[in-house]
């Protein structure tokens, strides 16, 4: 079995002698990916001495941080999954108004900076908060785990929603009719048929949410106060004491559960794939639910939706307010802040453009090699391409900082390291998009092109590239958004010259400059959305031309 | 380039997927200018062999030679073996014109000549005016014609076709296959055609290679395959056959006397050696048995067998009966049903000894 696999690999590799350029490409891509994915990880994990790792258990502060991380992961994942299910069920199954609004609300947090909810939360409920101070004249202590819990729920439920909704939509409705037909009540159908069928979706959604919660850096930085978590503690060790060893230990402690979740999710998705294939979308209408249930769920959705809208509303309001909490008069003063930080903004966009483009190209090439070229180590390449997705942002940032600050490649403080880190951080996103796109294209198209006399490169260019434009663009645009709004990866690698918008916002927040922070965030989101909308338009125009 | 050298030679080729052998020790010579059909049930390895010839996969062992040149290791895009895909594989992002022109463009043919050649193809396949359409705006039959045009336009002397007609309706299939045969003969192309439809195979081919489970069971002319099958699988897969177990009672020169079901038949041994006492199986096609109403005791009693009709199905040009004679059940065709109407009850069967084919062994499939 393995010997025949090796034989086949050898045969395939031997064929490459007719296409030396392809062979070179494979070698180059493999080397580059190995170097920028494995090397930083190895560097971080191997940096501390073995006994340093023991401190995780002996150092009570660290142990507490680890416990806190797990605790937040548990409760936020639960709440994210619950809210996500609420939205998914309401949108997929209920005949309610405002579905467009609800869909929009499930999209917003995905494409926003990771700390925006935390920032708004302070603006709403903090000591100078518009709700707490102006409306209720109360003073809450919002810093700590409960504030973080709420903020993470709002920030990460959309990720779970995407998965759960996908499964709910493809559930065969006729099974429920069959159960009703056999005499089951609505509640029994829900419990005995609907929920069991949803379970894969719920589990998948929960895993995605858990991964994001665990790796979350921006929200805890802003709102957790003295409640330390692994990512923030790692950052403290690094920025406060330049203690690489401690930062490495803490990041590695974060990496292990992250990897476990990630691969659980991969396996889960793999298992699910054939469930959804058979569950073809039905034109049957779902069995109606009683109206008090329906409107009850609707009210819940509306409440969450309004909260999310308030998050964004207050941010834009804050951007044009003189002194939050004291002087509510209109001003453009805050935008001047932003203008003064023009370099950072420029860097944000520049790095995002370069890195998303690089990630999209590399992701597409990798997807092509992995899926279409039998080269003997396809699974290794696949693993390398998705691995950065499992690595928490802080870990990756730390890894780049430690791996590329000396020979053979000293990049510390350069733009190159920022772009490279963001590129490989986004690689899994783009790779998955291209991979999914490739799976839609039957391999017989390429066979046909080869058969007519086109070599691998021409086939790729003439046949695959035009058909992959859609996934390429969508991967590119998501990567761009993620890069512009990224904080965790770059917090360890930026320098005075290469600082970006999100870092400035963090500084403004830490100095209590809410107005400036809001304005900066508002500008950043606007730019990100403008670019996102532009790529969407291009993609749509392309689709229209195609049909 | 001698006339004797086969255009395509498949020499002892084996191909496995994991532990499953899809092609086992296949040898086949495909003469230049011939129309050769690979016929076999679903999953027997026809597509696999085509992909090996076209170079999408490499054989595990053995070799494929085209014009005497070994093809192992030659990538697909250097082989000049245009293939019409089972599912057409038209490029969805190109128009019909661009699809057909693609191969020429790769050969850097001048623009004017491309236009001329593609125009010819469009005309030849009745696709005039459809050049600007996207493939999905065409009917299945039109798409299939585009696939043919795309494979033929480069003017190679080989054409591989993997069940190209399987997506067409019955009437269209017959039309297209006649056109195809004409075209192939006119252009002198060496055609390799895959199908699991025996009618298609018999009507189109110069030679048929019958496949089963990755092996070639028999290769020969349609005539040979139909009337002189090498084994029970071929006999059963190509057409319908009655298998009658018997024993060789005597060998007289090239002829055998076979005893079966209490009767003796004098049949042609087909040049193979039998000896007295061999267990054999007679293969008799339904149309080689004549059926008539039981003539009563005074008629030609003793000739043929009497039997009882169990069921009949009317197929238009003929009626097929299932007739029970003792322990055996026979399929029998009556080619002129309109004259007598459907028969019922007791009948008499007679075999045309000259069309009986003998297989050695008990005839297990
Ligand atoms: N890439 C592959 N991996 C594993 N098994 C394969 C692969 N391709 C084909 N097979 C197996 O090899 C056998 C032959 O397949 P092939 O496609 O050649 O059949 P076929 O004769 O063309 O059938 P059909 O008439 O249905 O098209 C099948 O059992 C199939 O499952
Ligand atoms: Mg096939």
mmCIF file of N, CA and C in Angstrom, chain A residues 1 4 7-8 11-12 14-15 17-19 374 443-456 458-459 462-464 466-467 542 545-547, chain B residues 15 18-19 51 54-60 73-78 81-83 85 87 89-94 102-103 105-106 108 134 136 150-151:
data_model
loop_
_atom_site.group_PDB
_atom_site.id
_atom_site.type_symbol
_atom_site.label_atom_id
_atom_site.label_comp_id
_atom_site.label_asym_id
_atom_site.label_seq_id
_atom_site.Cartn_x
_atom_site.Cartn_y
_atom_site.Cartn_z
ATOM 1 N N UNK A 1 0.842 -1.204 0.000
ATOM 2 C CA UNK A 1 0.000 0.000 0.000
ATOM 3 C C UNK A 1 0.873 1.248 0.000
ATOM 4 N N UNK A 4 3.297 1.212 -2.926
ATOM 5 C CA UNK A 4 2.697 1.591 -4.207
ATOM 6 C C UNK A 4 2.426 3.096 -4.224
ATOM 7 N N UNK A 7 5.653 4.601 -5.001
ATOM 8 C CA UNK A 7 5.911 4.353 -6.416
ATOM 9 C C UNK A 7 5.185 5.370 -7.283
ATOM 10 N N UNK A 8 3.899 5.542 -6.946
ATOM 11 C CA UNK A 8 3.111 6.500 -7.707
ATOM 12 C C UNK A 8 3.707 7.891 -7.605
ATOM 13 N N UNK A 11 6.604 8.102 -9.798
ATOM 14 C CA UNK A 11 6.200 8.212 -11.198
ATOM 15 C C UNK A 11 5.787 9.648 -11.515
ATOM 16 N N UNK A 12 5.001 10.235 -10.577
ATOM 17 C CA UNK A 12 4.536 11.603 -10.809
ATOM 18 C C UNK A 12 5.703 12.570 -10.843
ATOM 19 N N UNK A 14 8.708 11.858 -11.593
ATOM 20 C CA UNK A 14 9.507 11.615 -12.792
ATOM 21 C C UNK A 14 8.925 12.338 -13.990
ATOM 22 N N UNK A 15 7.588 12.393 -14.011
ATOM 23 C CA UNK A 15 6.909 13.094 -15.102
ATOM 24 C C UNK A 15 7.293 14.566 -15.142
ATOM 25 N N UNK A 17 9.958 15.950 -15.053
ATOM 26 C CA UNK A 17 11.175 16.326 -15.779
ATOM 27 C C UNK A 17 10.830 16.979 -17.118
ATOM 28 N N UNK A 18 9.581 16.759 -17.559
ATOM 29 C CA UNK A 18 9.152 17.446 -18.768
ATOM 30 C C UNK A 18 8.727 18.870 -18.471
ATOM 31 N N UNK A 19 8.528 19.162 -17.203
ATOM 32 C CA UNK A 19 8.087 20.502 -16.832
ATOM 33 C C UNK A 19 8.969 21.023 -15.711
ATOM 34 N N UNK A 374 -0.126 15.244 -8.077
ATOM 35 C CA UNK A 374 0.287 14.224 -7.118
ATOM 36 C C UNK A 374 1.796 14.303 -6.978
ATOM 37 N N UNK A 443 -12.077 17.692 -12.419
ATOM 38 C CA UNK A 443 -10.718 17.596 -12.940
ATOM 39 C C UNK A 443 -10.713 17.287 -14.426
ATOM 40 N N UNK A 444 -11.866 16.893 -14.971
ATOM 41 C CA UNK A 444 -11.868 16.560 -16.395
ATOM 42 C C UNK A 444 -11.604 17.796 -17.250
ATOM 43 N N UNK A 445 -11.903 18.994 -16.708
ATOM 44 C CA UNK A 445 -11.618 20.203 -17.486
ATOM 45 C C UNK A 445 -10.121 20.334 -17.726
ATOM 46 N N UNK A 446 -9.356 20.065 -16.682
ATOM 47 C CA UNK A 446 -7.912 20.168 -16.852
ATOM 48 C C UNK A 446 -7.402 19.056 -17.752
ATOM 49 N N UNK A 447 -7.960 17.863 -17.557
ATOM 50 C CA UNK A 447 -7.568 16.758 -18.429
ATOM 51 C C UNK A 447 -7.814 17.147 -19.878
ATOM 52 N N UNK A 448 -8.967 17.780 -20.109
ATOM 53 C CA UNK A 448 -9.296 18.175 -21.478
ATOM 54 C C UNK A 448 -8.246 19.131 -22.021
ATOM 55 N N UNK A 449 -7.816 20.065 -21.175
ATOM 56 C CA UNK A 449 -6.842 21.041 -21.629
ATOM 57 C C UNK A 449 -5.484 20.381 -21.892
ATOM 58 N N UNK A 450 -5.060 19.511 -20.984
ATOM 59 C CA UNK A 450 -3.814 18.767 -21.192
ATOM 60 C C UNK A 450 -3.902 17.981 -22.485
ATOM 61 N N UNK A 451 -5.041 17.341 -22.645
ATOM 62 C CA UNK A 451 -5.280 16.491 -23.795
ATOM 63 C C UNK A 451 -5.150 17.259 -25.100
ATOM 64 N N UNK A 452 -5.515 18.548 -25.063
ATOM 65 C CA UNK A 452 -5.430 19.363 -26.271
ATOM 66 C C UNK A 452 -4.040 19.947 -26.453
ATOM 67 N N UNK A 453 -3.139 19.654 -25.509
ATOM 68 C CA UNK A 453 -1.751 20.041 -25.729
ATOM 69 C C UNK A 453 -1.238 21.157 -24.852
ATOM 70 N N UNK A 454 -1.988 21.550 -23.804
ATOM 71 C CA UNK A 454 -1.504 22.608 -22.925
ATOM 72 C C UNK A 454 -0.750 22.000 -21.759
ATOM 73 N N UNK A 455 0.401 22.565 -21.427
ATOM 74 C CA UNK A 455 1.153 22.086 -20.274
ATOM 75 C C UNK A 455 0.502 22.547 -18.982
ATOM 76 N N UNK A 456 1.103 22.189 -17.853
ATOM 77 C CA UNK A 456 0.502 22.507 -16.559
ATOM 78 C C UNK A 456 0.266 24.004 -16.388
ATOM 79 N N UNK A 458 0.005 26.431 -18.644
ATOM 80 C CA UNK A 458 -1.010 26.986 -19.532
ATOM 81 C C UNK A 458 -2.382 26.539 -19.092
ATOM 82 N N UNK A 459 -2.483 25.277 -18.689
ATOM 83 C CA UNK A 459 -3.769 24.787 -18.209
ATOM 84 C C UNK A 459 -4.222 25.593 -17.014
ATOM 85 N N UNK A 462 -5.129 29.148 -18.380
ATOM 86 C CA UNK A 462 -6.253 29.264 -19.299
ATOM 87 C C UNK A 462 -7.548 28.700 -18.753
ATOM 88 N N UNK A 463 -7.439 27.701 -17.913
ATOM 89 C CA UNK A 463 -8.648 27.021 -17.464
ATOM 90 C C UNK A 463 -8.956 27.307 -16.001
ATOM 91 N N UNK A 464 -7.991 27.090 -15.134
ATOM 92 C CA UNK A 464 -8.294 27.215 -13.715
ATOM 93 C C UNK A 464 -8.378 28.666 -13.261
ATOM 94 N N UNK A 466 -9.194 31.527 -14.700
ATOM 95 C CA UNK A 466 -10.462 32.245 -14.923
ATOM 96 C C UNK A 466 -11.593 31.722 -14.043
ATOM 97 N N UNK A 467 -11.594 30.421 -13.771
ATOM 98 C CA UNK A 467 -12.678 29.853 -12.985
ATOM 99 C C UNK A 467 -12.478 30.088 -11.489
ATOM 100 N N UNK A 542 -18.149 40.521 -12.363
ATOM 101 C CA UNK A 542 -17.540 39.403 -13.082
ATOM 102 C C UNK A 542 -18.544 38.273 -13.254
ATOM 103 N N UNK A 545 -21.077 39.108 -15.890
ATOM 104 C CA UNK A 545 -20.558 38.976 -17.237
ATOM 105 C C UNK A 545 -20.493 37.510 -17.654
ATOM 106 N N UNK A 546 -20.260 36.678 -16.658
ATOM 107 C CA UNK A 546 -20.089 35.263 -16.972
ATOM 108 C C UNK A 546 -21.413 34.633 -17.396
ATOM 109 N N UNK A 547 -22.512 35.095 -16.792
ATOM 110 C CA UNK A 547 -23.790 34.418 -17.062
ATOM 111 C C UNK A 547 -24.549 35.068 -18.215
ATOM 112 N N UNK B 15 -2.699 -1.662 -14.036
ATOM 113 C CA UNK B 15 -2.877 -0.428 -13.264
ATOM 114 C C UNK B 15 -3.724 -0.713 -12.032
ATOM 115 N N UNK B 18 -4.534 1.733 -5.251
ATOM 116 C CA UNK B 18 -4.377 1.107 -3.951
ATOM 117 C C UNK B 18 -4.235 -0.385 -4.147
ATOM 118 N N UNK B 19 -5.102 -1.150 -3.514
ATOM 119 C CA UNK B 19 -4.986 -2.598 -3.652
ATOM 120 C C UNK B 19 -5.929 -3.129 -4.733
ATOM 121 N N UNK B 51 -7.634 6.646 -19.988
ATOM 122 C CA UNK B 51 -6.810 7.650 -19.317
ATOM 123 C C UNK B 51 -5.331 7.278 -19.403
ATOM 124 N N UNK B 54 -4.306 8.239 -22.936
ATOM 125 C CA UNK B 54 -4.191 9.692 -23.077
ATOM 126 C C UNK B 54 -3.085 10.266 -22.194
ATOM 127 N N UNK B 55 -2.591 9.465 -21.258
ATOM 128 C CA UNK B 55 -1.464 9.918 -20.458
ATOM 129 C C UNK B 55 -1.837 10.662 -19.190
ATOM 130 N N UNK B 56 -3.102 10.584 -18.767
ATOM 131 C CA UNK B 56 -3.471 11.220 -17.503
ATOM 132 C C UNK B 56 -2.950 10.412 -16.327
ATOM 133 N N UNK B 57 -2.823 9.119 -16.526
ATOM 134 C CA UNK B 57 -2.240 8.257 -15.510
ATOM 135 C C UNK B 57 -1.131 7.433 -16.150
ATOM 136 N N UNK B 58 -0.242 6.935 -15.306
ATOM 137 C CA UNK B 58 0.827 6.076 -15.803
ATOM 138 C C UNK B 58 0.524 4.635 -15.415
ATOM 139 N N UNK B 59 0.793 3.690 -16.305
ATOM 140 C CA UNK B 59 0.582 2.293 -15.921
ATOM 141 C C UNK B 59 1.582 1.875 -14.842
ATOM 142 N N UNK B 60 1.163 0.916 -14.011
ATOM 143 C CA UNK B 60 2.095 0.391 -13.010
ATOM 144 C C UNK B 60 3.173 -0.433 -13.675
ATOM 145 N N UNK B 73 5.840 7.892 -19.440
ATOM 146 C CA UNK B 73 6.563 9.072 -19.008
ATOM 147 C C UNK B 73 6.319 10.300 -19.859
ATOM 148 N N UNK B 74 5.667 10.107 -21.009
ATOM 149 C CA UNK B 74 5.346 11.273 -21.839
ATOM 150 C C UNK B 74 4.081 11.906 -21.265
ATOM 151 N N UNK B 75 4.144 13.186 -20.912
ATOM 152 C CA UNK B 75 2.964 13.791 -20.305
ATOM 153 C C UNK B 75 1.805 13.916 -21.300
ATOM 154 N N UNK B 76 0.631 14.070 -20.752
ATOM 155 C CA UNK B 76 -0.587 14.055 -21.563
ATOM 156 C C UNK B 76 -0.551 15.091 -22.680
ATOM 157 N N UNK B 77 0.020 16.255 -22.377
ATOM 158 C CA UNK B 77 -0.069 17.326 -23.371
ATOM 159 C C UNK B 77 0.921 17.181 -24.515
ATOM 160 N N UNK B 78 1.733 16.135 -24.471
ATOM 161 C CA UNK B 78 2.630 15.886 -25.601
ATOM 162 C C UNK B 78 2.171 14.708 -26.438
ATOM 163 N N UNK B 81 -3.307 12.811 -28.391
ATOM 164 C CA UNK B 81 -4.356 11.802 -28.351
ATOM 165 C C UNK B 81 -5.663 12.453 -27.904
ATOM 166 N N UNK B 82 -6.281 13.242 -28.771
ATOM 167 C CA UNK B 82 -7.485 13.960 -28.347
ATOM 168 C C UNK B 82 -8.573 13.005 -27.854
ATOM 169 N N UNK B 83 -9.198 13.417 -26.772
ATOM 170 C CA UNK B 83 -10.186 12.568 -26.101
ATOM 171 C C UNK B 83 -11.509 13.320 -26.014
ATOM 172 N N UNK B 85 -14.575 13.520 -23.803
ATOM 173 C CA UNK B 85 -14.834 13.080 -22.440
ATOM 174 C C UNK B 85 -16.280 12.632 -22.268
ATOM 175 N N UNK B 87 -18.165 13.283 -19.861
ATOM 176 C CA UNK B 87 -19.020 14.395 -19.424
ATOM 177 C C UNK B 87 -18.673 15.669 -20.196
ATOM 178 N N UNK B 89 -16.661 17.919 -20.571
ATOM 179 C CA UNK B 89 -15.580 18.786 -20.069
ATOM 180 C C UNK B 89 -15.361 20.003 -20.943
ATOM 181 N N UNK B 90 -16.440 20.657 -21.346
ATOM 182 C CA UNK B 90 -16.286 21.919 -22.068
ATOM 183 C C UNK B 90 -15.934 22.998 -21.052
ATOM 184 N N UNK B 91 -15.048 23.916 -21.463
ATOM 185 C CA UNK B 91 -14.642 24.974 -20.538
ATOM 186 C C UNK B 91 -15.791 25.954 -20.358
ATOM 187 N N UNK B 92 -16.294 26.089 -19.130
ATOM 188 C CA UNK B 92 -17.505 26.900 -18.940
ATOM 189 C C UNK B 92 -17.256 28.394 -19.118
ATOM 190 N N UNK B 93 -16.001 28.822 -19.038
ATOM 191 C CA UNK B 93 -15.726 30.250 -19.138
ATOM 192 C C UNK B 93 -15.343 30.663 -20.552
ATOM 193 N N UNK B 94 -15.424 29.707 -21.486
ATOM 194 C CA UNK B 94 -15.120 30.048 -22.872
ATOM 195 C C UNK B 94 -16.370 29.827 -23.711
ATOM 196 N N UNK B 102 -9.356 26.345 -28.834
ATOM 197 C CA UNK B 102 -8.314 26.278 -27.795
ATOM 198 C C UNK B 102 -7.095 25.455 -28.220
ATOM 199 N N UNK B 103 -7.349 24.261 -28.733
ATOM 200 C CA UNK B 103 -6.239 23.396 -29.126
ATOM 201 C C UNK B 103 -5.383 24.018 -30.212
ATOM 202 N N UNK B 105 -5.035 27.237 -30.754
ATOM 203 C CA UNK B 105 -4.331 28.356 -30.160
ATOM 204 C C UNK B 105 -3.051 27.887 -29.469
ATOM 205 N N UNK B 106 -3.157 26.731 -28.816
ATOM 206 C CA UNK B 106 -1.990 26.185 -28.138
ATOM 207 C C UNK B 106 -0.905 25.821 -29.129
ATOM 208 N N UNK B 108 -0.277 27.497 -31.653
ATOM 209 C CA UNK B 108 0.134 28.761 -32.267
ATOM 210 C C UNK B 108 -0.224 28.823 -33.745
ATOM 211 N N UNK B 134 -22.277 30.347 -24.634
ATOM 212 C CA UNK B 134 -21.575 29.640 -23.566
ATOM 213 C C UNK B 134 -22.026 28.179 -23.599
ATOM 214 N N UNK B 136 -23.106 26.233 -21.406
ATOM 215 C CA UNK B 136 -24.326 25.873 -20.668
ATOM 216 C C UNK B 136 -25.581 26.369 -21.356
ATOM 217 N N UNK B 150 -14.065 19.970 -30.809
ATOM 218 C CA UNK B 150 -12.855 20.398 -30.118
ATOM 219 C C UNK B 150 -11.758 19.338 -30.241
ATOM 220 N N UNK B 151 -12.182 18.066 -30.189
ATOM 221 C CA UNK B 151 -11.185 16.995 -30.268
ATOM 222 C C UNK B 151 -10.669 16.811 -31.694
#
